[in-house]
CSV table of C-alpha atoms in Angstrom, one decimal:
chain,number,residue,atom,x,y,z
H,208,MET,CA,56.7,94.0,102.3
H,209,PRO,CA,54.8,94.2,99.0
H,210,GLN,CA,54.4,97.6,97.6
H,211,GLY,CA,50.6,97.3,97.7
H,212,GLN,CA,50.7,96.9,101.5
H,213,LEU,CA,52.2,100.3,102.3
H,214,THR,CA,48.9,102.2,102.7
H,215,GLY,CA,48.3,101.1,106.3
H,216,THR,CA,51.8,102.0,107.3
H,217,ARG,CA,51.3,105.5,105.8
H,218,ILE,CA,48.0,105.9,107.7
H,219,ARG,CA,49.7,105.0,111.0
H,220,GLU,CA,52.6,107.4,110.3
H,221,ARG,CA,50.2,110.3,109.6
H,222,ARG,CA,48.1,109.5,112.7
H,223,THR,CA,51.2,109.4,114.9
H,224,MET,CA,52.6,112.7,113.5
H,225,GLN,CA,49.3,114.4,114.4
H,226,GLY,CA,49.3,112.9,117.9
H,227,MET,CA,46.0,111.2,117.4
H,228,ARG,CA,45.0,108.0,119.2
H,229,GLN,CA,44.0,105.0,117.1
H,230,ALA,CA,40.5,104.9,118.8
H,231,GLU,CA,40.0,108.6,118.0
H,232,LEU,CA,40.8,108.2,114.3
H,233,ALA,CA,38.6,105.1,114.1
H,234,GLN,CA,35.6,106.9,115.7
H,235,LYS,CA,35.9,109.8,113.4
H,236,ALA,CA,36.2,107.6,110.3
H,237,GLY,CA,33.2,105.5,111.4
H,238,ILE,CA,35.0,102.1,111.9
H,239,SER,CA,36.1,100.1,114.9
H,240,ALA,CA,39.5,100.5,116.5
H,241,SER,CA,40.2,96.8,116.0
H,242,TYR,CA,39.6,97.1,112.2
H,243,LEU,CA,41.7,100.2,112.0
H,244,ASN,CA,44.5,98.3,113.8
H,245,LEU,CA,44.4,95.6,111.1
H,246,ILE,CA,44.5,98.3,108.4
H,247,GLU,CA,47.5,100.0,110.0
H,248,HIS,CA,49.4,96.8,110.2
H,249,ASN,CA,48.7,96.1,106.5
H,250,ARG,CA,46.5,93.1,107.2
H,251,ARG,CA,43.4,94.6,105.4
H,252,ARG,CA,43.3,96.3,102.1
H,253,ILE,CA,41.7,99.7,101.9
H,254,GLY,CA,40.2,101.8,99.2
H,255,GLY,CA,37.2,103.7,98.0
H,256,LYS,CA,35.0,105.5,100.5
H,257,LEU,CA,36.9,104.4,103.6
H,258,LEU,CA,40.2,105.8,102.2
H,259,LEU,CA,38.5,109.1,101.4
H,260,SER,CA,37.1,109.2,105.0
H,261,LEU,CA,40.5,108.5,106.6
H,262,ALA,CA,42.2,111.1,104.4
H,263,GLU,CA,39.6,113.7,105.3
H,264,VAL,CA,40.1,113.1,109.0
H,265,LEU,CA,43.9,113.2,108.7
H,266,GLY,CA,43.7,116.3,106.5
H,267,VAL,CA,45.6,114.9,103.6
H,268,GLU,CA,45.0,114.0,100.0
H,269,PRO,CA,43.8,110.4,99.4
H,270,SER,CA,46.8,110.0,97.0
H,271,ALA,CA,49.1,110.6,100.0
H,272,LEU,CA,47.8,107.5,101.6
H,273,SER,CA,47.3,105.2,98.6
H,274,GLU,CA,49.9,102.8,97.2
H,275,GLY,CA,50.2,104.9,94.0
H,276,ALA,CA,51.8,107.7,96.0
H,277,GLU,CA,54.6,105.3,97.0
H,278,ALA,CA,55.4,103.8,93.6
H,279,ALA,CA,57.6,106.7,92.3
H,280,MET,CA,59.4,107.0,95.6
H,281,ILE,CA,60.1,103.3,95.8
H,282,ALA,CA,61.3,103.2,92.2
H,283,THR,CA,63.7,106.1,93.0
H,284,LEU,CA,65.0,104.3,96.1
H,285,GLY,CA,65.7,101.3,93.9
H,286,GLU,CA,67.6,103.5,91.5
H,287,ALA,CA,69.6,105.0,94.4
H,288,ARG,CA,70.7,101.6,95.5
H,289,ALA,CA,71.6,100.4,92.0
H,290,ALA,CA,73.6,103.7,91.4
H,291,ASP,CA,76.2,102.7,94.0
H,292,PRO,CA,77.9,99.4,93.1
H,293,ASN,CA,79.9,99.5,96.3
H,294,ALA,CA,76.8,99.8,98.5
H,295,ALA,CA,76.5,97.0,101.1
H,296,GLN,CA,73.9,94.4,100.5
H,297,VAL,CA,71.0,94.6,102.9
H,298,GLU,CA,68.0,92.4,103.4
H,299,GLU,CA,65.6,95.2,103.8
H,300,THR,CA,63.8,96.1,100.6
H,301,PRO,CA,63.0,99.7,99.5
H,302,GLU,CA,59.3,99.0,100.2
H,303,ALA,CA,60.1,98.0,103.8
H,304,PHE,CA,62.4,101.0,104.3
H,305,ALA,CA,59.8,103.4,102.9
H,306,GLY,CA,57.1,101.8,105.2
H,307,ARG,CA,59.2,102.1,108.3
H,308,TYR,CA,60.8,105.5,107.6
H,309,PRO,CA,58.6,107.4,105.1
H,310,GLY,CA,60.1,110.8,105.9
H,311,TRP,CA,63.7,109.6,105.5
H,312,ALA,CA,62.8,107.7,102.4
H,313,GLU,CA,61.2,110.8,100.8
H,314,LEU,CA,64.3,112.8,101.7
H,315,LEU,CA,66.6,110.2,100.2
H,316,ALA,CA,64.5,110.0,97.0
H,317,ARG,CA,64.6,113.8,96.6
H,318,ARG,CA,68.4,113.9,97.1
H,319,HIS,CA,68.9,111.1,94.5
H,320,ARG,CA,66.8,113.0,92.0
H,321,ARG,CA,68.8,116.1,92.6
H,322,VAL,CA,72.1,114.3,92.1
H,323,ASN,CA,70.8,112.9,88.8
H,324,GLU,CA,69.8,116.5,87.7
H,325,LEU,CA,73.3,117.8,88.6
H,326,GLU,CA,75.0,114.9,86.8
H,327,ARG,CA,73.0,115.6,83.7
H,328,THR,CA,74.0,119.3,83.9
H,329,VAL,CA,77.7,118.3,84.2
H,330,GLU,CA,77.3,116.1,81.1
H,331,THR,CA,75.6,118.8,79.1
H,332,LEU,CA,78.2,121.4,80.0
H,333,THR,CA,81.0,119.1,79.3
H,334,ASP,CA,79.5,118.2,75.9
H,335,ARG,CA,79.2,121.9,75.2
H,336,LEU,CA,82.8,122.7,76.3
H,337,THR,CA,84.1,119.9,74.1
H,338,HIS,CA,82.2,120.6,70.9
H,339,ASP,CA,81.0,124.2,70.8
H,340,PRO,CA,83.2,125.8,68.0
H,341,TYR,CA,82.5,129.4,69.2
H,342,LEU,CA,83.5,128.5,72.8
H,343,ALA,CA,86.7,126.8,71.6
H,344,ALA,CA,87.7,129.8,69.5
H,345,ALA,CA,86.9,132.2,72.4
H,346,LEU,CA,89.0,130.2,74.9
H,347,HIS,CA,91.9,130.0,72.3
H,348,GLU,CA,91.7,133.8,72.0
H,349,VAL,CA,91.8,134.3,75.7
H,350,LEU,CA,94.8,131.9,76.2
H,351,SER,CA,96.7,133.5,73.3
H,352,THR,CA,96.3,137.0,74.7
H,353,VAL,CA,97.3,135.9,78.2
H,354,THR,CA,100.5,134.3,76.7
H,355,ALA,CA,101.3,137.5,74.8
H,356,ILE,CA,100.9,139.6,77.9
H,357,ARG,CA,103.0,137.2,79.9
H,358,SER,CA,105.8,137.3,77.3
H,359,THR,CA,105.8,141.1,77.1
H,360,ALA,CA,105.8,141.4,80.9
H,361,GLY,CA,108.7,139.0,81.1
H,362,ILE,CA,110.8,141.1,78.7
H,363,LEU,CA,110.0,144.3,80.7
H,364,ALA,CA,110.9,142.6,84.0
H,365,ASP,CA,114.1,140.8,82.9
H,366,THR,CA,115.6,143.6,80.8
H,367,PRO,CA,116.0,146.8,82.9
H,368,GLU,CA,118.4,148.4,80.4
H,369,LEU,CA,115.7,148.7,77.7
H,370,GLU,CA,115.8,152.0,75.8
H,371,PRO,CA,112.8,154.3,76.6
H,372,GLU,CA,111.5,154.0,73.0
H,373,TRP,CA,111.3,150.1,73.2
H,374,ARG,CA,110.0,150.2,76.8
H,375,ASP,CA,107.1,152.5,75.7
H,376,ARG,CA,106.4,150.2,72.8
H,377,PHE,CA,106.2,147.2,75.1
H,378,HIS,CA,104.0,149.1,77.5
H,379,ARG,CA,101.7,150.0,74.6
H,380,ASN,CA,101.6,146.3,73.6
H,381,VAL,CA,100.6,145.2,77.1
H,382,ASN,CA,97.9,147.8,77.3
H,383,GLU,CA,96.4,146.8,73.9
H,384,ASP,CA,96.6,143.1,74.8
H,385,ALA,CA,95.0,143.7,78.1
H,386,ALA,CA,92.2,145.6,76.5
H,387,ARG,CA,91.7,142.7,74.0
H,388,LEU,CA,91.8,140.2,76.9
H,389,ALA,CA,89.1,142.1,78.7
H,390,GLU,CA,86.9,142.2,75.7
H,391,SER,CA,87.3,138.5,75.0
H,392,ALA,CA,86.7,137.6,78.6
H,393,GLN,CA,83.6,139.8,78.7
H,394,ALA,CA,82.2,138.3,75.5
H,395,LEU,CA,82.9,134.7,76.8
H,396,VAL,CA,81.2,135.4,80.1
H,397,SER,CA,78.2,136.9,78.3
H,398,TYR,CA,78.0,133.9,76.0
H,399,LEU,CA,78.1,131.4,79.0
H,400,ASP,CA,75.5,133.4,80.9
H,401,GLU,CA,73.1,133.6,78.0
H,402,GLY,CA,73.5,129.9,77.2
H,403,ALA,CA,73.6,128.2,73.9
H,404,GLU,CA,69.9,128.0,73.8
H,405,GLU,CA,69.3,131.7,73.7
H,406,GLN,CA,67.9,133.1,70.5
H,407,GLY,CA,70.6,135.6,70.0
H,408,ASN,CA,73.3,132.9,69.9
H,409,LEU,CA,71.6,130.5,67.5
H,410,ALA,CA,74.5,129.4,65.3
H,411,SER,CA,72.7,127.7,62.4
H,412,PRO,CA,69.4,127.3,60.6
H,413,GLN,CA,69.0,124.0,62.4
H,414,ASP,CA,69.4,125.7,65.7
H,415,GLU,CA,66.7,128.2,64.7
H,416,LEU,CA,64.3,125.4,63.6
H,417,GLU,CA,64.8,123.4,66.9
H,418,ALA,CA,64.2,126.6,69.0
H,419,PHE,CA,61.0,127.2,66.9
H,420,LEU,CA,59.7,123.7,67.3
H,421,LYS,CA,60.6,123.7,71.0
H,422,GLU,CA,58.7,126.9,71.5
H,423,ALA,CA,55.6,125.3,70.0
H,424,ASP,CA,56.1,122.0,71.8
H,425,TYR,CA,56.3,120.4,68.4
H,426,HIS,CA,52.5,120.8,67.9
H,427,PHE,CA,50.7,123.3,65.7
H,428,ALA,CA,47.0,123.3,66.3
H,429,ASP,CA,46.3,125.8,63.5
H,430,LEU,CA,47.6,123.3,60.9
H,431,GLU,CA,45.5,120.3,62.1
H,432,GLY,CA,43.2,118.9,59.4
H,433,GLY,CA,45.6,119.9,56.6
H,434,LYS,CA,45.1,123.7,56.9
H,435,GLY,CA,48.1,124.8,54.9
H,436,THR,CA,46.9,128.4,54.6
H,437,ALA,CA,48.0,129.0,58.2
H,438,VAL,CA,51.7,128.3,57.5
H,439,ASP,CA,52.5,131.9,56.5
H,440,GLY,CA,50.9,133.3,59.6
H,441,ILE,CA,52.8,131.0,61.9
H,442,LEU,CA,56.1,131.9,60.2
H,443,SER,CA,55.4,135.6,60.3
H,444,LYS,CA,55.0,135.5,64.1
H,445,ALA,CA,58.1,133.3,64.8
H,446,GLN,CA,60.7,135.8,66.1
H,447,VAL,CA,63.2,133.0,66.7
H,448,LEU,CA,63.5,132.4,62.9
H,449,GLN,CA,66.1,135.0,62.1
H,450,SER,CA,67.7,133.9,58.9
H,451,ALA,CA,66.2,133.1,55.5
H,452,ALA,CA,67.6,129.6,55.7
H,453,GLY,CA,66.0,129.1,59.1
H,454,LYS,CA,62.6,130.2,57.7
H,455,ALA,CA,63.0,127.9,54.7
H,456,SER,CA,63.7,124.9,57.0
H,457,ALA,CA,60.7,125.8,59.2
H,458,ARG,CA,58.5,126.1,56.1
H,459,LEU,CA,59.6,122.7,54.9
H,460,TYR,CA,58.8,121.2,58.3
H,461,LEU,CA,55.4,122.9,58.4
H,462,ASP,CA,54.5,121.7,54.9
H,463,ARG,CA,55.2,118.2,56.0
H,464,TYR,CA,53.2,118.7,59.1
H,465,VAL,CA,50.2,119.8,57.0
H,466,GLY,CA,50.5,116.6,54.9
H,467,ASP,CA,50.8,114.4,58.0
H,468,SER,CA,47.8,116.0,59.7
H,469,LYS,CA,45.7,115.6,56.5
H,470,ASP,CA,46.5,111.9,56.0
H,471,MET,CA,46.5,111.2,59.7
H,472,PRO,CA,43.8,113.3,61.5
H,473,LEU,CA,44.4,114.1,65.1
H,474,GLU,CA,41.4,112.4,66.7
H,475,PRO,CA,41.6,109.1,64.8
H,476,VAL,CA,45.3,109.0,65.5
H,477,VAL,CA,44.8,109.4,69.2
H,478,ALA,CA,42.0,106.8,69.2
H,479,THR,CA,44.3,104.3,67.4
H,480,LEU,CA,47.1,104.9,69.8
H,481,LYS,CA,44.9,104.4,72.8
H,482,ALA,CA,43.4,101.2,71.4
H,483,MET,CA,46.6,99.7,70.0
H,484,GLY,CA,49.3,101.3,72.1
H,485,PRO,CA,52.3,103.4,71.0
H,486,ASP,CA,53.2,101.2,68.1
H,487,PRO,CA,54.3,103.1,64.9
H,488,ALA,CA,53.8,100.0,62.8
H,489,ALA,CA,50.1,99.7,63.8
H,490,LEU,CA,49.6,103.4,63.1
H,491,ALA,CA,51.3,103.2,59.7
H,492,GLN,CA,49.1,100.2,58.7
H,493,GLU,CA,45.9,101.9,60.0
H,494,PHE,CA,46.5,105.0,57.9
H,495,ASN,CA,48.4,103.4,55.0
H,496,VAL,CA,51.5,105.6,55.4
H,497,SER,CA,55.2,104.9,55.8
H,498,LEU,CA,56.8,104.0,59.2
H,499,SER,CA,58.8,107.3,59.2
H,500,ARG,CA,55.6,109.4,58.7
H,501,ALA,CA,53.8,107.4,61.5
H,502,MET,CA,56.8,108.1,63.8
H,503,ARG,CA,56.8,111.8,62.9
H,504,ARG,CA,53.1,112.1,63.5
H,505,MET,CA,53.5,110.5,67.0
H,506,ALA,CA,56.2,113.1,67.8
H,507,GLU,CA,53.8,115.9,66.6
H,508,LEU,CA,51.0,115.1,69.0
H,509,PRO,CA,50.1,117.4,71.9
H,510,ALA,CA,49.9,116.2,75.5
H,511,VAL,CA,46.9,113.8,75.6
H,512,GLU,CA,45.8,111.6,78.5
H,513,GLY,CA,46.4,108.0,77.7
H,514,VAL,CA,49.0,108.7,75.0
H,515,PRO,CA,52.7,108.8,76.1
H,516,ARG,CA,55.0,111.6,75.2
H,517,VAL,CA,57.7,110.3,72.9
H,518,GLY,CA,61.0,111.5,71.6
H,519,MET,CA,62.4,111.2,68.1
H,520,VAL,CA,65.7,111.6,66.3
H,521,SER,CA,66.5,111.6,62.5
H,522,CYS,CA,69.7,111.6,60.7
H,523,ASP,CA,70.8,111.8,57.0
H,524,ALA,CA,73.0,109.3,55.2
H,525,SER,CA,76.2,110.8,56.7
H,526,GLY,CA,74.9,110.2,60.2
H,527,THR,CA,74.4,113.8,61.0
H,528,LEU,CA,71.4,114.5,63.2
H,529,ILE,CA,68.8,116.6,61.3
H,530,PHE,CA,65.9,116.4,63.8
H,531,ARG,CA,65.8,116.1,67.5
H,532,LYS,CA,62.8,115.9,69.8
H,533,PRO,CA,64.0,115.1,73.3
H,534,VAL,CA,62.2,112.9,75.8
H,535,GLU,CA,62.9,112.9,79.6
H,536,GLY,CA,65.5,110.4,80.5
H,537,PHE,CA,67.3,110.1,77.2
H,538,ALA,CA,69.9,112.8,76.5
H,539,LEU,CA,70.6,114.0,73.0
H,540,PRO,CA,73.9,115.6,72.0
H,541,ARG,CA,73.7,119.2,71.0
H,542,PHE,CA,77.1,119.3,69.4
H,543,GLY,CA,79.2,116.6,67.8
H,544,ALA,CA,78.4,113.0,66.9
H,545,ALA,CA,76.0,110.7,68.9
H,546,CYS,CA,76.6,107.2,70.2
H,547,PRO,CA,77.3,104.8,67.3
H,548,LYS,CA,75.3,102.1,69.2
H,549,TRP,CA,72.0,103.8,68.7
H,550,PRO,CA,69.5,101.8,66.6
H,551,LEU,CA,69.2,104.9,64.5
H,552,PHE,CA,72.6,104.3,62.9
H,553,GLN,CA,72.1,100.5,62.7
H,554,ALA,CA,69.1,101.2,60.5
H,555,LEU,CA,71.3,103.0,58.0
H,556,SER,CA,73.1,99.8,57.2
H,557,ARG,CA,69.8,97.9,56.9
H,558,PRO,CA,67.6,100.0,54.7
H,559,MET,CA,63.8,99.4,55.0
H,560,VAL,CA,64.2,96.9,57.8
H,561,PRO,CA,62.3,97.9,61.0
H,562,ILE,CA,64.4,97.6,64.2
H,563,ARG,CA,63.0,97.4,67.7
H,564,GLN,CA,65.3,97.4,70.8
H,565,THR,CA,65.1,98.1,74.5
H,566,LEU,CA,67.6,100.8,75.4
H,567,ARG,CA,69.0,102.2,78.7
H,568,GLN,CA,71.2,105.2,78.3
H,569,ASP,CA,72.0,105.6,82.0
H,570,ALA,CA,73.1,102.3,83.5
H,571,ARG,CA,72.8,103.7,87.0
H,572,GLY,CA,69.1,104.1,86.8
H,573,GLU,CA,66.0,102.4,85.7
H,574,ALA,CA,64.9,104.7,82.8
H,575,GLN,CA,64.5,102.4,79.8
H,576,PHE,CA,63.0,103.0,76.4
H,577,THR,CA,61.6,101.0,73.5
H,578,ALA,CA,63.3,102.3,70.4
H,579,PHE,CA,61.7,101.9,66.9
H,580,ALA,CA,64.0,102.6,64.0
H,581,ILE,CA,63.7,102.5,60.2
H,582,SER,CA,65.8,103.8,57.3
H,583,GLU,CA,63.8,105.0,54.3
H,584,PRO,CA,64.6,106.8,51.0
H,585,ALA,CA,64.8,110.6,51.4
H,586,SER,CA,63.1,111.1,48.1
H,587,ALA,CA,61.0,109.3,45.5
H,588,PRO,CA,62.9,106.5,43.7
H,589,SER,CA,64.2,107.2,40.2
H,590,PHE,CA,65.9,105.1,37.5
H,591,GLY,CA,69.5,105.7,37.1
H,592,GLN,CA,69.9,107.5,40.5
H,593,GLU,CA,71.1,105.9,43.7
H,594,PRO,CA,68.7,106.7,46.5
H,595,LEU,CA,69.8,108.6,49.6
H,596,PHE,CA,68.4,107.2,52.9
H,597,ASN,CA,67.4,109.0,56.1
H,598,ALA,CA,67.1,107.1,59.3
H,599,HIS,CA,64.5,107.7,62.0
H,600,MET,CA,64.3,106.5,65.6
H,601,LEU,CA,61.2,106.9,67.9
H,602,LEU,CA,61.8,106.6,71.7
H,603,VAL,CA,58.9,105.4,73.9
H,604,PRO,CA,59.2,105.1,77.7
H,605,ILE,CA,59.2,101.3,78.3
H,606,GLU,CA,56.3,101.5,80.8
H,607,HIS,CA,54.0,102.3,77.8
H,608,THR,CA,55.1,99.3,75.7
H,609,ASP,CA,55.4,95.5,76.2
H,610,ARG,CA,58.6,94.8,78.1
H,611,SER,CA,61.1,92.7,76.2
H,612,THR,CA,62.5,89.6,77.7
H,613,THR,CA,66.0,90.5,76.6
H,614,PRO,CA,68.1,92.8,78.7
H,615,PRO,CA,68.3,96.4,77.7
H,616,GLN,CA,71.1,97.7,75.5
H,617,ASP,CA,73.3,100.1,77.4
H,618,LEU,CA,74.5,103.0,75.4
H,619,GLY,CA,75.6,106.6,75.8
H,620,VAL,CA,75.1,110.2,74.5
H,621,SER,CA,78.5,110.6,72.8
H,622,CYS,CA,81.9,109.1,73.3
H,623,ARG,CA,83.4,112.1,75.0
H,624,ILE,CA,81.0,112.0,77.9
H,625,CYS,CA,80.1,108.3,78.0
H,626,PRO,CA,81.0,106.4,81.2
H,627,LEU,CA,80.6,103.0,79.7
H,628,LYS,CA,83.8,100.9,79.7
H,629,ALA,CA,85.1,98.5,77.1
H,630,CYS,CA,82.9,99.8,74.3
H,631,GLU,CA,83.7,98.5,70.9
H,632,GLY,CA,82.2,101.6,69.3
H,633,ARG,CA,84.3,104.2,71.2
H,634,ARG,CA,85.9,106.8,68.9
H,635,GLU,CA,87.8,108.8,71.6
H,636,PRO,CA,88.6,108.5,75.3
H,637,SER,CA,85.9,109.6,77.7
H,638,ILE,CA,86.5,112.1,80.5
H,639,LEU,CA,84.0,110.1,82.5
H,640,THR,CA,85.8,106.7,82.3
H,641,GLU,CA,85.3,106.2,86.0
H,642,GLY,CA,81.7,107.4,86.0
H,643,PHE,CA,80.4,109.6,88.8
């Protein structure tokens, strides 16, 4: 059953749930019962005023009856089937299943989305447990203290003839180690409860900068139009910037933002993206700026209807990530190295060569992205000095770009939590080699 023919099935389902006869609904909607019967059996298309009338009689939103309401659910059902390679092949399509059992289909779609959320949480926590230096040190302290207590307790239990002086000394050691263990465990629990994103646990100036940008949703309306005088006021109100280095990093970013907004004003940029689509090359040509600046400007935009929300990642010549703007469906590692198959790192080996690829980070689902990558000099060129390059990668959900005819490139977040098998770029074994 084509997706566009589900509206009639949905109308019939809603009518049946309310115990309403077909003739009664037809009369209230101002149409004949025979015509309504054709609609409910998906033999007549419906829209406009008649759809509004039927929705009003049934007491639901028009979107609940239209085909657009089914699109996301059907896509999720397709993802659920693709996620299980051992699922038996059935002739019934997701569209037909949703049409016959809309309630069950909606429940299954919700459960699948919840499973995906939990899997993402597991991956994030595993990444943190693997790479968080503070967490590793805290666990090492706890285990060392437990070992010391166990050793001392073993001596006390196995040596009953100990002299009172030595027995008191061992008791004192156990008491001190137990107190240290309690303090370490309490600090560890507090750290886990607060989370690595809390302001009090920001470990570096880059963490402070990322929290600052996330708090502002990467957009600063007061700086639009090149208003550099507002930078000091923004920094003075930013409580998340705790260190001098964090404030210096934020000032550098805001100064660049001022230059971007001056050379690429907000309204013309939005108009260009709506007319030409989310293409950084077209934006760079329109405003005569570099590709990296065009990408950065697209990542700075607020939520605007008709312009997709994008993600962006930048790295320096060592491959260290120096900027992260996440986008839903594409996970970015908080600690440690990223996947070497990202076009971001390919760009480093091909300076000034634009790269475009279709990516899929989660092979179980349908979330795909068009990635635009470029490597450009970090500073102005100078004679007698080798340039350093920074690489930049813009991530645009594929539904907002022209789909490529080539299959998407499957890649991961980082090697430690990547379920892909037989990967030539793997640096270390994955704890998810069997997937979920």
